[in-house]
PDB file of C-alpha atoms in Angstrom:
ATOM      1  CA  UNK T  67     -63.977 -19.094 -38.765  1.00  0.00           C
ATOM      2  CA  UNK T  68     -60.796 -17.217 -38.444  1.00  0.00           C
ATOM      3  CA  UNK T  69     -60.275 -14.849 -35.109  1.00  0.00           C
ATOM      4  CA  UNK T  70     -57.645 -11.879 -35.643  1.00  0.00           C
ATOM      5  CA  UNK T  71     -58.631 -10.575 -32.210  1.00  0.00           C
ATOM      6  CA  UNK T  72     -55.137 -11.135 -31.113  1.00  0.00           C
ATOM      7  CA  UNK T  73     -53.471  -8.769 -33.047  1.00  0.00           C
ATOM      8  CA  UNK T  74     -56.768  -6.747 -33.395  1.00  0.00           C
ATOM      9  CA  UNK T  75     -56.361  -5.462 -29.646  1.00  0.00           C
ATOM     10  CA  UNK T  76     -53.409  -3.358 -27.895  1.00  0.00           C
ATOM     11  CA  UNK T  77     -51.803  -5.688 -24.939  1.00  0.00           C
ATOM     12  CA  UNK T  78     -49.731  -5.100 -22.397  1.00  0.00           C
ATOM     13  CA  UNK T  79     -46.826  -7.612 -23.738  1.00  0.00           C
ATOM     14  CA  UNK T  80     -46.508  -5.204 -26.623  1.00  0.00           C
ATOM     15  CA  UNK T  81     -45.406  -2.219 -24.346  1.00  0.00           C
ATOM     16  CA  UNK T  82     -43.069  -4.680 -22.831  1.00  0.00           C
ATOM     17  CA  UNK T  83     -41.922  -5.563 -26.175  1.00  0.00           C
ATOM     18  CA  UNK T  84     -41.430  -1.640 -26.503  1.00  0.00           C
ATOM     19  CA  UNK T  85     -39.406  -1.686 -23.545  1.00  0.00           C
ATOM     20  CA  UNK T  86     -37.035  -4.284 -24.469  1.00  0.00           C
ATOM     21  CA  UNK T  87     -36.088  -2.959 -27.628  1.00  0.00           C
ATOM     22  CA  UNK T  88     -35.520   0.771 -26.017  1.00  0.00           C
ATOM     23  CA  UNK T  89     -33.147  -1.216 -23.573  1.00  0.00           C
ATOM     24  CA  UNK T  90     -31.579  -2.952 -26.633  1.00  0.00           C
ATOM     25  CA  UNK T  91     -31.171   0.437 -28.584  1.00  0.00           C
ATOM     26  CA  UNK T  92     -29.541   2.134 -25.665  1.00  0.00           C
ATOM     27  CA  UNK T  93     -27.100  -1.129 -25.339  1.00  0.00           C
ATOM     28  CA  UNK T  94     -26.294  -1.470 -29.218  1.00  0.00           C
ATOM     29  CA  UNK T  95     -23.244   0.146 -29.516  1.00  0.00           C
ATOM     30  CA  UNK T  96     -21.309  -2.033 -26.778  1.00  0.00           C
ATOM     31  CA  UNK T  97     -22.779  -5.028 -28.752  1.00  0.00           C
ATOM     32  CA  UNK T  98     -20.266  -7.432 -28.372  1.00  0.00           C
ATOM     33  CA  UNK T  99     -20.106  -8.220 -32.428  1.00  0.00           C
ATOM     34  CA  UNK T 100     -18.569  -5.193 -33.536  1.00  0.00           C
ATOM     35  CA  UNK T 101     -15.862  -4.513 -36.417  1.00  0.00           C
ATOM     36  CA  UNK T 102     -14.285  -1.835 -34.485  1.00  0.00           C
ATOM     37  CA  UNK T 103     -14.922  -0.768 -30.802  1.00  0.00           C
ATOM     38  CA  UNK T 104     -17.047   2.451 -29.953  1.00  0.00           C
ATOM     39  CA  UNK T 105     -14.239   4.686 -28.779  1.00  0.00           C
ATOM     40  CA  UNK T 106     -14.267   8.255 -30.793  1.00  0.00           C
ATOM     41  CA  UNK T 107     -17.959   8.062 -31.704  1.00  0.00           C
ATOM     42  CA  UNK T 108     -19.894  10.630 -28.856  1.00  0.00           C
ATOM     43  CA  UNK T 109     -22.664  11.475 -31.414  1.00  0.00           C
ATOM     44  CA  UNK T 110     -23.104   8.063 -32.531  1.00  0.00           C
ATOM     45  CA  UNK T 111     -23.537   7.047 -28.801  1.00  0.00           C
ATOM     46  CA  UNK T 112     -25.314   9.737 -27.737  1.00  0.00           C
ATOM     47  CA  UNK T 113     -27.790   9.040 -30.599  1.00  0.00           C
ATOM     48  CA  UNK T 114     -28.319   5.321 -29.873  1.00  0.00           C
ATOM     49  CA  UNK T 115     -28.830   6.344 -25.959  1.00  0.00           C
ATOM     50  CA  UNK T 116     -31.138   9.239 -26.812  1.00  0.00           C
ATOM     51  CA  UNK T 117     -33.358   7.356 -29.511  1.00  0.00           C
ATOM     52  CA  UNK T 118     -33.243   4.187 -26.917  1.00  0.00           C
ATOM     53  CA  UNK T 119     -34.274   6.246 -23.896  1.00  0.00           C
ATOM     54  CA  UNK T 120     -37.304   7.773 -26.109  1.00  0.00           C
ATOM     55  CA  UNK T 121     -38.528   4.502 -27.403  1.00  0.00           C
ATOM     56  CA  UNK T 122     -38.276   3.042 -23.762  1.00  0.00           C
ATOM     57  CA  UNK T 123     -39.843   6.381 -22.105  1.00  0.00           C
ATOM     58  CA  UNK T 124     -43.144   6.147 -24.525  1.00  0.00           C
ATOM     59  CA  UNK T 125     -43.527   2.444 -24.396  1.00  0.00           C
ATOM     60  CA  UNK T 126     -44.019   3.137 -19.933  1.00  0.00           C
ATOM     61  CA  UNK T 127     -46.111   5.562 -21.195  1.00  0.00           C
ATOM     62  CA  UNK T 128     -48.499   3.855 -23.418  1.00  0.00           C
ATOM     63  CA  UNK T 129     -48.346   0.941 -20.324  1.00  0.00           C
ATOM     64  CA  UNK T 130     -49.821   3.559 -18.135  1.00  0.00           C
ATOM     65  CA  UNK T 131     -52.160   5.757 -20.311  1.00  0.00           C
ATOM     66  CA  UNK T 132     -52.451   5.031 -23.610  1.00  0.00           C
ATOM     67  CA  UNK T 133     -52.331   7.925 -26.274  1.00  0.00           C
ATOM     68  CA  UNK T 134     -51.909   7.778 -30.533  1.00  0.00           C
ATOM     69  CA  UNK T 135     -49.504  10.422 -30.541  1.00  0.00           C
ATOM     70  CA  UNK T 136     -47.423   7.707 -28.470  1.00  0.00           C
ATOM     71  CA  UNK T 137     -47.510   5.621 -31.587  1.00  0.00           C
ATOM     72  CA  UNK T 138     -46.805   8.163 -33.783  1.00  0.00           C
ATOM     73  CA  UNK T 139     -43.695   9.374 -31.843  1.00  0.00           C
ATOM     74  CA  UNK T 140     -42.563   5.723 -31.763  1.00  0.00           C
ATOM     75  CA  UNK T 141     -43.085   5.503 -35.648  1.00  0.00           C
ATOM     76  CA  UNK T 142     -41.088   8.527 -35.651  1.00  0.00           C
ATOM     77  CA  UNK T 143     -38.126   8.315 -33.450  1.00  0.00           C
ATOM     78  CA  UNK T 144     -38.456   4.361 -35.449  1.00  0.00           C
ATOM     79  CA  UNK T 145     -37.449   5.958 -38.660  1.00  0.00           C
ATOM     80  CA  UNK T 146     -34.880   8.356 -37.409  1.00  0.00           C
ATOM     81  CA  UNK T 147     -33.414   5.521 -36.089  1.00  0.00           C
ATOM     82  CA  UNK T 148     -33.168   3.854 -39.352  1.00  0.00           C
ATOM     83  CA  UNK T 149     -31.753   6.795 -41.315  1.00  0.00           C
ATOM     84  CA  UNK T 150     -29.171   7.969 -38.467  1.00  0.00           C
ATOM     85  CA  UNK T 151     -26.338   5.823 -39.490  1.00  0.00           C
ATOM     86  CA  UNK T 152     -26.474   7.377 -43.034  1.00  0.00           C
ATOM     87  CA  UNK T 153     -26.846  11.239 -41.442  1.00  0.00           C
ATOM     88  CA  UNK T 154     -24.705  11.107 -38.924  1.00  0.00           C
ATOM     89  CA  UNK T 155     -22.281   9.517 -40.757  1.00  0.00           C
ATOM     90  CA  UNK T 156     -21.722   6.426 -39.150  1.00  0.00           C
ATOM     91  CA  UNK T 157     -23.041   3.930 -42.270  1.00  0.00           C
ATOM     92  CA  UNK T 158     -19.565   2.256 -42.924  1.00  0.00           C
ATOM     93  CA  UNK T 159     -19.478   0.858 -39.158  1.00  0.00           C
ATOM     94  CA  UNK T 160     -20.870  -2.490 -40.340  1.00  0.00           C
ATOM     95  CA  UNK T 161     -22.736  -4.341 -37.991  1.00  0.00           C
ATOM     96  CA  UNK T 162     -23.805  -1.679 -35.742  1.00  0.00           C
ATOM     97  CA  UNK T 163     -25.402   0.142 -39.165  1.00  0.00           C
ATOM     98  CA  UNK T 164     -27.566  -3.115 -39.293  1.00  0.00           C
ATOM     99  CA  UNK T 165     -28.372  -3.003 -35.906  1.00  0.00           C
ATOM    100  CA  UNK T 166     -30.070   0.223 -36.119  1.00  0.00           C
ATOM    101  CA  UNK T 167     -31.500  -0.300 -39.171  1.00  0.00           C
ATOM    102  CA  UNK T 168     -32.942  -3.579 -37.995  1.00  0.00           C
ATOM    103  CA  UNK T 169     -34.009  -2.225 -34.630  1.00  0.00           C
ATOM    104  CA  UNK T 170     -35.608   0.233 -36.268  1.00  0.00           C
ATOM    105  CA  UNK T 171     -37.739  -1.455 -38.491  1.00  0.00           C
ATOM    106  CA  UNK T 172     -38.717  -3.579 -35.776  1.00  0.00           C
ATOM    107  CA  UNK T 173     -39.683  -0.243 -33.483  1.00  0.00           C
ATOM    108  CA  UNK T 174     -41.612   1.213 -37.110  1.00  0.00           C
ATOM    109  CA  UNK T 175     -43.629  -2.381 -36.945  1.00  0.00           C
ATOM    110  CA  UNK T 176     -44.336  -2.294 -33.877  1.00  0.00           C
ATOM    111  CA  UNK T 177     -45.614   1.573 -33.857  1.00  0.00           C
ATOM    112  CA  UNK T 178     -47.812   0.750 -37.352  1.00  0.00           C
ATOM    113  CA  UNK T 179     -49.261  -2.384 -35.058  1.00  0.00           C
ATOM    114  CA  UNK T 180     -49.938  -0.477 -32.387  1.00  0.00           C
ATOM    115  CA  UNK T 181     -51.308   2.759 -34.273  1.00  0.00           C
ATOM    116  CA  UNK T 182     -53.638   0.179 -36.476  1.00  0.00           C
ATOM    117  CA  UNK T 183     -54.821  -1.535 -33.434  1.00  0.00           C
ATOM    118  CA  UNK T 184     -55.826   1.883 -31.480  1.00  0.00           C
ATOM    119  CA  UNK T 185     -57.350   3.731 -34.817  1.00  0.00           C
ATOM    120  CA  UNK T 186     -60.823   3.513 -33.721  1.00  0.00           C
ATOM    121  CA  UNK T 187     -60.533   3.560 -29.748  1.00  0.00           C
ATOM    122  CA  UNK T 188     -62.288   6.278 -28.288  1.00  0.00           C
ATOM    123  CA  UNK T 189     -60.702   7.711 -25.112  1.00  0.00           C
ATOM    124  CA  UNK T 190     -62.665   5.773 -22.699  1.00  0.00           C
ATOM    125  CA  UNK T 191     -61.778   2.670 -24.305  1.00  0.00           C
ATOM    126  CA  UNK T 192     -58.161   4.170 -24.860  1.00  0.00           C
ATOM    127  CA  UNK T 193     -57.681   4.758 -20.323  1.00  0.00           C
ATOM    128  CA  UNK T 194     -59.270   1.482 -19.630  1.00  0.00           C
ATOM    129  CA  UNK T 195     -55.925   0.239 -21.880  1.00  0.00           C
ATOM    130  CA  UNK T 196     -53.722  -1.922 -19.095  1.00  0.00           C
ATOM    131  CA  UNK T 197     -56.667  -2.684 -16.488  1.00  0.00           C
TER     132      UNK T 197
END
């Protein structure tokens, strides 16, 4: 007999997880692989930073109290994240448009996981998350 139970439940390493790759976001433009360095690019900085900082701030938060429209924000600020290097115009920068399109994904998975895991948690179930 086959146990899904450990993707079935929200954990605690998976707002750690959530962590990590907010602290990877916010570090991705000073990657060290880069075509061209960073210099002239404020929005495209700004943007990793921001989006980073978001996707670190709700992962704490889902640590602490645990909430679906935390999953749907990461889902969210996931796809933006994706999609920025082609509307903000920074596409052509070659390895740093895969980097947010591959952290991105990864912060969309991890969202859809977390979202399918909490669907049909009610709210005492949802505060007892972490304890």
């Amino acid at each position: 007999m086959s146990d899904f139970g450990f993707l079935g439940t929200h954990r605690t390493w998976e707002d750690w997880c959530g962590m990590l790759l907010g602290a990877l976001i916010v570090a991705s433009p000073w990657f060290p692989i880069q075509d061209q360095p960073v210099t002239g690019h404020e929005t495209m900085i700004l943007n990793a930073v921001a989006v980073g900082l978001v996707v670190f701030g709700i992962s704490q938060l889902e640590y602490v109290a645990l909430q679906r429209w935390q999953e749907v924000t990461t889902i969210l600020v996931g796809l933006w994240l994706i999609a920025s290097p082609y509307l903000i115009g920074y596409s052509g920068e070659g390895f740093l448009r895969i980097y947010h399109t591959s952290l991105g994904a990864v912060v969309v998975l991890l969202g859809v996981l977390q979202l399918w895991q909490d669907w049909d948690l009610n709210d005492q179930d949802m505060l007892r998350h972490g304890q």
